[in-house]
Coordinates of C-alpha atoms and ligand atoms in Angstrom, one line a residue:
M1 CA 83.9 148.4 106.5
N2 CA 84.8 148.0 110.1
E3 CA 88.2 149.7 110.1
K4 CA 89.3 149.7 113.7
K5 CA 91.5 152.6 114.8
D6 CA 94.5 151.5 116.9
K7 CA 93.7 152.6 120.4
T8 CA 97.4 153.2 121.2
D9 CA 97.2 156.4 119.1
L10 CA 95.3 157.9 122.0
L11 CA 98.2 157.5 124.3
D12 CA 100.5 160.4 125.3
M13 CA 103.8 158.7 124.6
N14 CA 105.6 161.2 126.8
R15 CA 103.6 160.3 129.9
L16 CA 103.7 156.5 129.9
P17 CA 104.4 154.8 133.2
E18 CA 108.0 153.6 133.5
H19 CA 106.9 150.6 135.5
V20 CA 103.6 148.6 135.3
A21 CA 102.9 145.8 137.7
I22 CA 100.0 143.4 137.0
I23 CA 98.1 140.9 139.3
M24 CA 97.0 138.5 136.6
D25 CA 93.8 137.2 138.0
G26 CA 90.7 135.4 136.6
N27 CA 92.1 132.4 134.7
G28 CA 90.0 129.9 136.7
R29 CA 86.8 131.8 136.2
W30 CA 87.5 132.2 132.5
A31 CA 87.8 128.4 132.3
R32 CA 84.8 127.7 134.4
R33 CA 82.5 129.9 132.3
R34 CA 83.5 127.6 129.4
A35 CA 83.1 124.4 131.3
M36 CA 86.9 123.9 130.9
M37 CA 89.6 122.8 133.4
R38 CA 91.2 125.6 135.5
S39 CA 94.5 124.6 133.9
E40 CA 93.1 125.5 130.5
G41 CA 92.4 128.9 131.8
H42 CA 96.0 129.3 132.9
A43 CA 97.2 128.1 129.4
E44 CA 95.0 130.8 127.8
G45 CA 96.4 133.3 130.3
V46 CA 99.8 132.7 128.8
N47 CA 98.6 134.3 125.5
S48 CA 97.8 137.4 127.5
V49 CA 101.2 137.4 129.0
N50 CA 102.8 137.2 125.6
R51 CA 100.5 139.9 124.2
I52 CA 101.0 142.4 127.0
T53 CA 104.7 141.8 127.1
R54 CA 104.9 142.5 123.4
L55 CA 102.8 145.6 123.6
S56 CA 104.8 146.9 126.6
S57 CA 108.0 146.4 124.8
D58 CA 106.7 148.0 121.6
L59 CA 105.5 151.1 123.6
G60 CA 108.9 151.4 125.3
I61 CA 107.7 150.8 128.8
R62 CA 110.9 150.0 130.9
Y63 CA 109.6 147.6 133.5
L64 CA 106.7 145.1 133.5
T65 CA 106.2 143.1 136.7
L66 CA 103.9 140.1 136.5
Y67 CA 102.5 138.3 139.5
A68 CA 102.4 134.7 138.2
F69 CA 102.4 132.5 141.3
S70 CA 102.1 133.7 144.9
T71 CA 103.4 132.1 148.1
E72 CA 99.8 131.4 149.0
N73 CA 99.1 129.7 145.7
W74 CA 101.1 126.7 147.0
K75 CA 97.9 125.9 148.9
R76 CA 96.0 125.1 145.8
P77 CA 95.2 121.5 144.8
Q78 CA 98.4 119.7 143.9
A79 CA 97.1 118.9 140.4
E80 CA 96.6 122.6 139.7
V81 CA 100.0 123.5 141.1
D82 CA 101.7 120.8 139.0
A83 CA 99.9 122.0 135.9
L84 CA 101.0 125.6 136.6
M85 CA 104.6 124.6 137.2
H86 CA 104.6 122.6 133.9
L87 CA 103.1 125.5 132.1
I88 CA 105.6 128.0 133.5
G89 CA 108.6 125.8 132.3
W90 CA 107.1 125.2 128.9
T91 CA 106.2 128.8 128.4
I92 CA 109.7 130.1 129.2
R93 CA 111.3 127.6 126.9
K94 CA 109.0 128.4 124.1
E95 CA 109.1 132.2 124.5
T96 CA 112.8 132.8 125.2
P97 CA 113.8 133.1 121.5
D98 CA 111.1 135.8 120.9
L99 CA 112.1 137.6 124.1
V100 CA 115.7 137.7 122.9
K101 CA 114.6 138.9 119.5
N102 CA 112.5 141.7 121.2
N103 CA 115.4 142.6 123.5
V104 CA 113.4 141.7 126.6
K105 CA 115.3 140.9 129.8
I106 CA 113.9 138.4 132.2
H107 CA 114.2 138.9 136.0
L108 CA 112.9 136.4 138.5
L109 CA 111.4 137.5 141.9
G110 CA 110.4 135.2 144.6
E111 CA 111.4 132.0 146.4
I112 CA 112.6 130.3 143.2
D113 CA 114.2 127.5 145.2
R114 CA 110.7 126.1 146.0
L115 CA 110.0 125.5 142.3
P116 CA 110.6 122.0 140.8
E117 CA 114.2 121.6 139.6
S118 CA 113.3 121.3 135.9
V119 CA 111.3 124.6 136.0
R120 CA 114.2 126.3 137.8
E121 CA 116.5 125.1 135.0
D122 CA 114.1 126.4 132.3
L123 CA 113.8 129.8 134.1
E124 CA 117.6 130.1 134.7
A125 CA 118.2 129.3 131.0
G126 CA 115.7 132.0 130.0
R127 CA 117.3 134.5 132.4
Q128 CA 120.8 133.8 131.1
A129 CA 119.7 133.9 127.4
T130 CA 118.2 137.4 127.9
A131 CA 120.8 138.8 130.4
H132 CA 122.3 141.0 127.7
C133 CA 119.0 142.5 126.6
T134 CA 118.5 146.2 127.1
G135 CA 114.8 146.8 126.3
L136 CA 111.9 145.9 128.4
N137 CA 112.7 144.5 131.8
L138 CA 110.2 141.6 132.4
M139 CA 110.0 140.7 136.1
I140 CA 108.2 137.5 136.8
C141 CA 107.1 136.9 140.3
L142 CA 107.0 133.2 141.2
S143 CA 106.4 131.8 144.7
Y144 CA 106.5 135.5 145.6
S145 CA 104.7 137.4 148.4
S146 CA 105.5 140.8 149.8
R147 CA 105.5 139.6 153.4
W148 CA 108.0 136.8 152.5
E149 CA 110.2 139.5 150.8
L150 CA 110.0 141.9 153.7
T151 CA 110.7 139.1 156.3
N152 CA 113.8 138.2 154.3
A153 CA 114.9 141.8 154.0
T154 CA 114.5 142.2 157.8
R155 CA 116.5 139.1 158.4
R156 CA 119.4 140.3 156.2
I157 CA 119.4 143.7 157.9
A158 CA 119.4 142.2 161.4
K159 CA 122.4 140.0 160.4
K160 CA 124.3 143.1 159.2
V161 CA 123.5 144.9 162.5
K162 CA 124.6 141.8 164.5
A163 CA 127.9 141.6 162.5
G164 CA 128.5 145.3 163.4
E165 CA 128.3 146.3 159.7
L166 CA 125.3 148.6 160.2
S167 CA 124.1 150.7 163.0
P168 CA 120.3 150.6 163.8
D169 CA 120.3 154.4 163.6
N170 CA 121.5 154.3 160.0
I171 CA 118.6 152.1 158.8
T172 CA 116.7 154.2 156.3
E173 CA 114.0 153.6 153.7
D174 CA 116.8 153.1 151.2
T175 CA 118.3 150.4 153.4
I176 CA 115.1 148.4 153.3
A177 CA 114.4 149.0 149.6
S178 CA 117.9 147.8 148.8
E179 CA 117.2 144.5 150.5
L180 CA 114.1 143.8 148.5
S181 CA 114.0 141.7 145.3
T182 CA 113.2 144.9 143.4
S183 CA 116.4 146.6 144.6
G184 CA 117.5 149.2 142.0
I185 CA 114.2 149.1 140.1
P186 CA 111.8 152.1 140.4
D187 CA 108.5 151.6 142.2
P188 CA 105.5 150.7 140.0
D189 CA 103.8 153.7 138.7
L190 CA 100.7 151.7 137.8
L191 CA 99.4 148.6 139.4
I192 CA 96.7 146.7 137.4
R193 CA 94.5 143.9 138.8
T194 CA 92.4 142.0 136.4
G195 CA 89.6 139.6 137.4
G196 CA 87.4 142.0 139.4
E197 CA 88.8 141.5 142.9
H198 CA 89.7 144.7 144.8
R199 CA 92.7 143.5 146.8
I200 CA 96.5 143.4 146.6
S201 CA 96.9 139.7 147.7
N202 CA 100.4 140.2 149.2
F203 CA 101.9 141.8 146.1
L204 CA 104.6 144.5 146.3
L205 CA 103.2 146.1 149.5
W206 CA 106.3 148.3 150.1
Q207 CA 106.8 149.2 146.4
C208 CA 103.2 150.2 145.7
A209 CA 103.1 152.8 148.4
Y210 CA 102.4 155.5 145.8
S211 CA 101.3 153.4 142.8
E212 CA 98.2 154.3 140.9
L213 CA 95.8 151.4 141.3
Y214 CA 93.6 150.1 138.5
F215 CA 91.1 147.4 138.9
T216 CA 89.2 145.9 136.0
P217 CA 86.6 143.1 135.9
V218 CA 88.2 141.8 132.6
L219 CA 89.5 138.3 133.3
W220 CA 93.2 137.8 132.6
P221 CA 92.8 135.6 129.5
D222 CA 90.5 138.3 128.0
F223 CA 92.9 141.1 128.8
D224 CA 93.8 142.3 125.3
N225 CA 95.8 145.2 123.9
D226 CA 92.7 147.6 124.1
A227 CA 92.1 146.6 127.7
F228 CA 95.8 147.4 128.5
V229 CA 95.6 150.7 126.7
D230 CA 92.4 151.6 128.6
A231 CA 94.4 151.1 131.8
L232 CA 97.2 153.3 130.5
L233 CA 94.8 156.0 129.4
D234 CA 93.2 155.9 132.9
Y235 CA 96.6 156.3 134.4
Q236 CA 97.3 159.3 132.2
N237 CA 94.2 161.1 133.4
R238 CA 95.3 160.9 137.1
E239 CA 97.2 163.5 139.1
R240 CA 99.9 162.0 141.2
R241 CA 100.4 164.2 144.2
F242 CA 102.7 162.3 146.5
G243 CA 101.3 164.1 149.5
M244 CA 101.5 167.6 148.0
T245 CA 98.6 169.8 147.0
S246 CA 97.3 170.0 143.5
D247 CA 98.7 173.6 143.1
Q248 CA 102.1 172.5 144.1
V249 CA 102.0 169.6 141.6
S250 CA 101.0 172.0 138.7
V251 CA 103.8 174.4 139.5
A252 CA 106.2 171.4 139.5
H253 CA 104.9 170.3 136.1
H254 CA 105.1 173.8 134.7
N255 CA 108.7 174.0 135.8
D256 CA 109.5 170.7 134.2
E257 CA 108.3 171.9 130.8
P258 CA 111.0 172.8 128.3
G259 CA 112.0 176.5 128.4
N260 CA 110.9 176.9 132.0
D261 CA 114.2 177.4 133.8
S262 CA 113.2 177.1 137.4
T263 CA 115.8 177.4 140.1
P264 CA 115.5 174.3 142.3
V265 CA 115.3 174.9 146.0
N266 CA 118.5 173.8 147.6
N267 CA 117.9 172.3 151.0
N268 CA 121.5 171.5 151.7
Ligands
IPE1 C1 95.2 133.8 138.4 O1 94.0 133.2 138.1 C2 96.4 132.9 138.2 C3 97.1 132.4 139.4 C4 96.8 132.8 140.6 C5 98.1 131.5 139.2 P1 93.2 132.4 139.2 O2 93.6 130.9 139.0 O3 93.4 132.9 140.5 O4 91.7 132.6 138.6 P2 90.4 132.7 139.5 O5 90.7 133.9 140.4 O6 90.2 131.5 140.2 O7 89.4 133.0 138.4
IPE2 C1 96.8 136.6 143.2 O1 95.7 135.9 142.7 C2 98.1 135.9 142.8 C3 98.4 135.9 141.4 C4 97.8 136.5 140.4 C5 99.6 135.1 141.1 P1 94.9 134.9 143.6 O2 93.7 134.5 142.8 O3 95.8 133.9 144.2 O4 94.4 135.9 144.8 P2 93.3 135.7 145.9 O5 93.5 134.4 146.6 O6 92.0 135.7 145.2 O7 93.5 136.9 146.8
MG3 MG1 92.3 134.3 141.6

C-alpha cells in the first residue's frame, strides 16, 4: 500500500512565515511541453492558485501575495492578454463563494484602472464580498510592477511636500512604505519564484529587502502542496540575520523563548 504521509506534518507550525509572496511563472512552458496553447497553461495555473490559497489558509499563514500580471505583461500578444483578462474575471467570479467560506480576504495591488471594465467589476465584487473576512489576506497583483508603485509613491510624497504638508527632512522609510500599495502589511518573509528563472521581474523591490528567496524549477501549474511545503521547510532551515551576526541572532532567539525574561535595551 502506498500510504503517503502528509508532508505538512514536517512543518514547525510556530515558525511559519507570516507573509509569503509568489512569482507564479512557467504556465507557458507547461503548455508548450504538452503542445497546448499558452492560455491553457494559464488556465491550469488557476488550479495551483486555488490549491496554494487553500493550503495557506489552512496553515494559518496571514498574507499570501500572488504576482498574476505585471506591468510588462501588457507587452504580450493581444490574444494572450485578452485570454488572461478573461480568465482573471472568470476565476474571481467562480472562486469568490469559496473564498468567503474559507474567510479569505481579497486585496488588489496594481494599476487596476488599466484592466477591462468587466474584469474590474468582477474584481471589485470579489473584493467587496470578502471585505469582512478575517482569515488569510490574499493579495493579487495585477498590472503591478514595483517601479510603477515606487514612482507613484514618489509622486504622492512630492505633492505633500509641495503643499507644505511634509518637510523633506521628515521623509523616512516609513513615509515611503506608507505610500506603497502594501501599506500596513508586513514585508514578505518568503518570496518564491516557480518556473526556474532566477530574477525578481519588477516585483516588490522595496518590500523584499530582507525576504528569504526561494527559486524552484517546478512550473507553476505543477506547483502542488508538497512543492509549497518544500519551500516552507527550506525557509524554516534558514537563519534570518537582518545584518546582525549569527551569535546575536541566537541570543535574541533565546531571549524570545518562554521563561527567558530578558530586559530589553532601552535606547530612548
Ligand atoms: C506566468 O507564466 C504567468 C504570467 C506571467 C501571466 P508565463 O506565461 O510567464 O510562463 P512562461 O514563463 O512563458 O513559461
Ligand atoms: C513575472 O513573470 C510576472 C508574473 C509572474 C506575473 P514573467 O514571465 O512575465 O517574467 P519575465 O518576463 O520572464 O522576467
Ligand atoms: Mg514567464
